[in-house]
Structures are given as C-alpha cells and as structure tokens.
mmCIF file of C-alpha atoms and ligand atoms in Angstrom:
data_model
loop_
_atom_site.group_PDB
_atom_site.id
_atom_site.type_symbol
_atom_site.label_atom_id
_atom_site.label_comp_id
_atom_site.label_asym_id
_atom_site.label_seq_id
_atom_site.Cartn_x
_atom_site.Cartn_y
_atom_site.Cartn_z
ATOM 1 C CA MET U 1 -3.670 -20.830 27.764
ATOM 2 C CA GLU U 2 -5.069 -18.810 24.884
ATOM 3 C CA SER U 3 -5.950 -15.190 25.584
ATOM 4 C CA LYS U 4 -9.507 -15.799 24.340
ATOM 5 C CA THR U 5 -9.949 -18.409 27.100
ATOM 6 C CA ILE U 6 -8.699 -15.887 29.658
ATOM 7 C CA ASP U 7 -11.109 -13.246 28.308
ATOM 8 C CA MET U 8 -13.990 -15.730 28.326
ATOM 9 C CA LEU U 9 -13.344 -16.612 31.991
ATOM 10 C CA ILE U 10 -13.215 -12.938 32.954
ATOM 11 C CA GLU U 11 -16.544 -12.418 31.162
ATOM 12 C CA GLU U 12 -18.056 -15.408 32.995
ATOM 13 C CA ALA U 13 -17.062 -13.908 36.347
ATOM 14 C CA LYS U 14 -18.242 -10.414 35.348
ATOM 15 C CA LYS U 15 -21.722 -11.736 34.568
ATOM 16 C CA ILE U 16 -22.300 -12.812 38.164
ATOM 17 C CA LEU U 17 -20.550 -9.916 39.921
ATOM 18 C CA PRO U 18 -23.940 -8.252 40.641
ATOM 19 C CA ASN U 19 -24.802 -11.318 42.762
ATOM 20 C CA SER U 20 -21.913 -10.675 45.158
ATOM 21 C CA TYR U 21 -23.307 -10.194 48.676
ATOM 22 C CA ALA U 22 -20.962 -7.697 50.296
ATOM 23 C CA PRO U 23 -22.973 -5.190 52.375
ATOM 24 C CA TYR U 24 -20.193 -4.867 54.994
ATOM 25 C CA SER U 25 -16.967 -4.418 53.015
ATOM 26 C CA ASN U 26 -18.650 -3.161 49.845
ATOM 27 C CA VAL U 27 -15.944 -5.123 47.995
ATOM 28 C CA HIS U 28 -17.655 -7.174 45.321
ATOM 29 C CA VAL U 29 -15.889 -10.265 44.026
ATOM 30 C CA ALA U 30 -16.852 -12.970 41.546
ATOM 31 C CA ALA U 31 -14.964 -16.013 40.352
ATOM 32 C CA ALA U 32 -15.184 -18.344 37.359
ATOM 33 C CA LEU U 33 -13.344 -21.615 37.763
ATOM 34 C CA LEU U 34 -12.283 -23.730 34.764
ATOM 35 C CA THR U 35 -11.929 -27.457 35.383
ATOM 36 C CA GLU U 36 -9.514 -29.790 33.565
ATOM 37 C CA SER U 37 -12.628 -31.303 31.932
ATOM 38 C CA GLY U 38 -13.536 -27.906 30.449
ATOM 39 C CA LYS U 39 -16.495 -27.015 32.669
ATOM 40 C CA ILE U 40 -16.972 -23.645 34.335
ATOM 41 C CA PHE U 41 -18.198 -23.059 37.889
ATOM 42 C CA HIS U 42 -19.100 -19.738 39.429
ATOM 43 C CA GLY U 43 -18.887 -18.129 42.846
ATOM 44 C CA VAL U 44 -19.339 -14.775 44.542
ATOM 45 C CA ASN U 45 -18.272 -13.594 47.982
ATOM 46 C CA VAL U 46 -20.960 -14.099 50.598
ATOM 47 C CA GLU U 47 -20.577 -11.883 53.656
ATOM 48 C CA ASN U 48 -22.283 -12.167 57.023
ATOM 49 C CA ALA U 49 -23.183 -9.860 59.924
ATOM 50 C CA SER U 50 -20.814 -12.060 61.913
ATOM 51 C CA TYR U 51 -17.894 -10.861 59.794
ATOM 52 C CA GLY U 52 -15.650 -13.889 60.266
ATOM 53 C CA LEU U 53 -18.138 -16.161 58.512
ATOM 54 C CA THR U 54 -17.598 -14.436 55.165
ATOM 55 C CA ILE U 55 -16.837 -16.813 52.298
ATOM 56 C CA CYS U 56 -14.658 -15.689 49.402
ATOM 57 C CA ALA U 57 -15.845 -15.985 45.804
ATOM 58 C CA GLU U 58 -13.070 -18.441 44.942
ATOM 59 C CA ARG U 59 -14.011 -20.925 47.653
ATOM 60 C CA VAL U 60 -17.685 -20.744 46.696
ATOM 61 C CA ALA U 61 -16.694 -21.665 43.123
ATOM 62 C CA VAL U 62 -14.509 -24.530 44.386
ATOM 63 C CA ALA U 63 -17.344 -25.895 46.533
ATOM 64 C CA SER U 64 -19.710 -25.711 43.576
ATOM 65 C CA ALA U 65 -17.277 -27.619 41.323
ATOM 66 C CA VAL U 66 -16.581 -30.296 43.926
ATOM 67 C CA THR U 67 -20.317 -30.685 44.529
ATOM 68 C CA ALA U 68 -20.683 -31.449 40.809
ATOM 69 C CA GLY U 69 -17.951 -34.091 41.038
ATOM 70 C CA GLU U 70 -15.094 -32.012 39.597
ATOM 71 C CA ARG U 71 -11.762 -32.217 41.395
ATOM 72 C CA ARG U 72 -9.088 -30.963 38.995
ATOM 73 C CA PHE U 73 -8.817 -27.289 38.151
ATOM 74 C CA LYS U 74 -6.984 -25.537 35.373
ATOM 75 C CA ALA U 75 -7.650 -21.827 35.890
ATOM 76 C CA ILE U 76 -9.705 -19.332 37.843
ATOM 77 C CA ALA U 77 -10.699 -15.789 36.963
ATOM 78 C CA ILE U 78 -11.416 -13.372 39.790
ATOM 79 C CA VAL U 79 -13.242 -10.150 39.020
ATOM 80 C CA SER U 80 -13.580 -7.352 41.563
ATOM 81 C CA ASP U 81 -14.646 -3.734 41.846
ATOM 82 C CA THR U 82 -11.421 -2.813 43.636
ATOM 83 C CA PRO U 83 -9.018 -0.325 41.996
ATOM 84 C CA GLU U 84 -6.426 -3.049 41.413
ATOM 85 C CA PRO U 85 -6.792 -6.736 40.490
ATOM 86 C CA LEU U 86 -7.343 -8.605 43.738
ATOM 87 C CA PRO U 87 -4.846 -11.331 44.636
ATOM 88 C CA PRO U 88 -6.617 -14.349 46.180
ATOM 89 C CA CYS U 89 -6.418 -14.544 49.972
ATOM 90 C CA GLY U 90 -4.199 -17.132 51.649
ATOM 91 C CA ALA U 91 -7.091 -19.405 52.580
ATOM 92 C CA CYS U 92 -8.280 -19.530 48.959
ATOM 93 C CA ARG U 93 -4.761 -20.264 47.701
ATOM 94 C CA GLN U 94 -4.569 -23.236 50.061
ATOM 95 C CA VAL U 95 -8.004 -24.518 49.011
ATOM 96 C CA LEU U 96 -7.125 -24.206 45.308
ATOM 97 C CA ALA U 97 -3.881 -26.128 45.913
ATOM 98 C CA GLU U 98 -5.940 -29.125 47.047
ATOM 99 C CA PHE U 99 -7.292 -29.542 43.509
ATOM 100 C CA ALA U 100 -4.670 -28.053 41.214
ATOM 101 C CA ASN U 101 -1.044 -28.154 40.163
ATOM 102 C CA GLU U 102 1.342 -25.304 40.756
ATOM 103 C CA ASP U 103 0.842 -24.241 37.131
ATOM 104 C CA MET U 104 -2.864 -23.462 37.649
ATOM 105 C CA LEU U 105 -3.547 -20.037 36.180
ATOM 106 C CA ILE U 106 -4.893 -17.356 38.526
ATOM 107 C CA ILE U 107 -6.345 -14.479 36.564
ATOM 108 C CA SER U 108 -7.534 -11.342 38.327
ATOM 109 C CA HIS U 109 -9.336 -8.416 36.748
ATOM 110 C CA SER U 110 -10.426 -5.086 38.159
ATOM 111 C CA ILE U 111 -13.559 -3.641 36.586
ATOM 112 C CA LYS U 112 -12.507 -0.245 37.979
ATOM 113 C CA SER U 113 -9.134 0.060 36.248
ATOM 114 C CA GLY U 114 -9.611 -2.553 33.550
ATOM 115 C CA LYS U 115 -6.267 -4.036 34.639
ATOM 116 C CA THR U 116 -5.694 -7.796 34.550
ATOM 117 C CA ALA U 117 -3.029 -9.695 36.490
ATOM 118 C CA VAL U 118 -2.071 -13.288 35.778
ATOM 119 C CA TRP U 119 -0.149 -15.548 38.136
ATOM 120 C CA ARG U 120 0.573 -19.251 38.546
ATOM 121 C CA LEU U 121 -0.637 -20.865 41.768
ATOM 122 C CA GLY U 122 2.959 -21.927 42.509
ATOM 123 C CA GLU U 123 4.043 -18.283 42.548
ATOM 124 C CA LEU U 124 1.305 -17.304 44.985
ATOM 125 C CA LEU U 125 1.669 -20.348 47.216
ATOM 126 C CA PRO U 126 5.194 -21.763 47.011
ATOM 127 C CA TYR U 127 5.918 -24.953 48.981
ATOM 128 C CA ALA U 128 2.190 -25.656 49.295
ATOM 129 C CA PHE U 129 1.122 -28.066 51.996
ATOM 130 C CA THR U 130 -0.813 -30.839 50.242
ATOM 131 C CA GLN U 131 -2.079 -34.367 50.681
ATOM 132 C CA LYS U 132 1.343 -35.809 49.823
ATOM 133 C CA HIS U 133 2.789 -34.263 52.990
ATOM 134 C CA ILE U 134 0.520 -36.299 55.237
ATOM 135 C CA GLU U 135 1.168 -39.650 53.599
ATOM 136 C CA LYS U 136 2.934 -42.037 55.971
HETATM 137 N N1 THU S 201 -12.650 -11.639 49.047
HETATM 138 C C1 THU S 201 -12.849 -12.609 48.104
HETATM 139 O O1 THU S 201 -13.995 -12.912 47.758
HETATM 140 N N2 THU S 201 -11.764 -13.216 47.594
HETATM 141 C C2 THU S 201 -10.473 -12.968 47.957
HETATM 142 O O2 THU S 201 -9.562 -13.650 47.530
HETATM 143 C C3 THU S 201 -10.180 -11.852 48.858
HETATM 144 C C4 THU S 201 -11.346 -11.246 49.531
HETATM 145 C C5 THU S 201 -13.818 -10.970 49.621
HETATM 146 C C6 THU S 201 -14.064 -11.308 51.056
HETATM 147 C C7 THU S 201 -14.805 -10.087 51.537
HETATM 148 O O3 THU S 201 -16.195 -10.270 51.272
HETATM 149 C C8 THU S 201 -14.300 -8.967 50.656
HETATM 150 O O4 THU S 201 -13.636 -9.569 49.567
HETATM 151 C C9 THU S 201 -13.346 -8.020 51.373
HETATM 152 O O5 THU S 201 -12.313 -8.715 51.994
#
C-alpha cells in the first residue's frame, strides 16, 4: 500500500477523534477502515457507565461498513491519544479476521508521540479462527 494511502487513512481517523466518547478511561480512539471496494468507514470508542459495555473504535467502524453492505476489508488506521500507537485489542482482531485476509494492514498512530506502527493482521492474530474452521 502506498504511503499516501496510509497517511490519508490516518487523517480520516484523526478528523473524528474528537467524537470519541471516553469519559471513564480518558483514552480516545478513532478508526478509519478501508474496504476492498475503496470506501472508508469511521468509528470511535464508545464507553459506558457499565464499563464492560464499552465498544472499541475498530468494531464500530466494522459495524458501520457491514451495515452499508461492505464485507471485505483492506486496511484500518487507528488513531489514539496514548503515548504509543495502540495495538488493537484481541476482540477487535478476531472481528477484523471475519472480513479480511491475514495481509490486511493494521496502521496505528499516536497523536501524542507522532509515532506510527504498521502490522499485518496475520502477525497480530496468527492461526485465526474463521468460518472455514466450522465447515463440516
Ligand atoms: N480501545 C479501542 O477503542 N480500541 C482498541 O483496540 C483498544 C482499546 C478503547 C476501549 C476503551 O474505551 C479505551 O480504549 C481504553 O481501553
């Protein structure tokens, strides 16, 4: 993927970071998801007074894309106000694996340090459990 596409996705996530609802952790996260068809979907983390009901930015973006009929993903940019780029949580890795190959690009950028990390989904979730494992 071209570096200008990576930069564009980071910018897309940055734009919506102020919408992150994180009054409990004060960790603000936004995600911009690029589909195979070239569309971009956004998400922010949405926390709740009942802490366990918090939804991560990545899964909000996935739900938005699937709602629009998109089911194949190419890359996601995660932007956070943490000191280091935030690696996606295990639940989000599993949800991304439902709609992506192991070469999906996971880009993470910290607005605090300006650092960017880039991984492949297969590195973050090796031996992913997917639909093919429940075929009989
Ligand atoms: N969070 C995300 O939005 N994405 C992740 O991959 C990790 C964590 C959010 C959840 C919670 O609102 C805050 O970051 C602190 O865990």
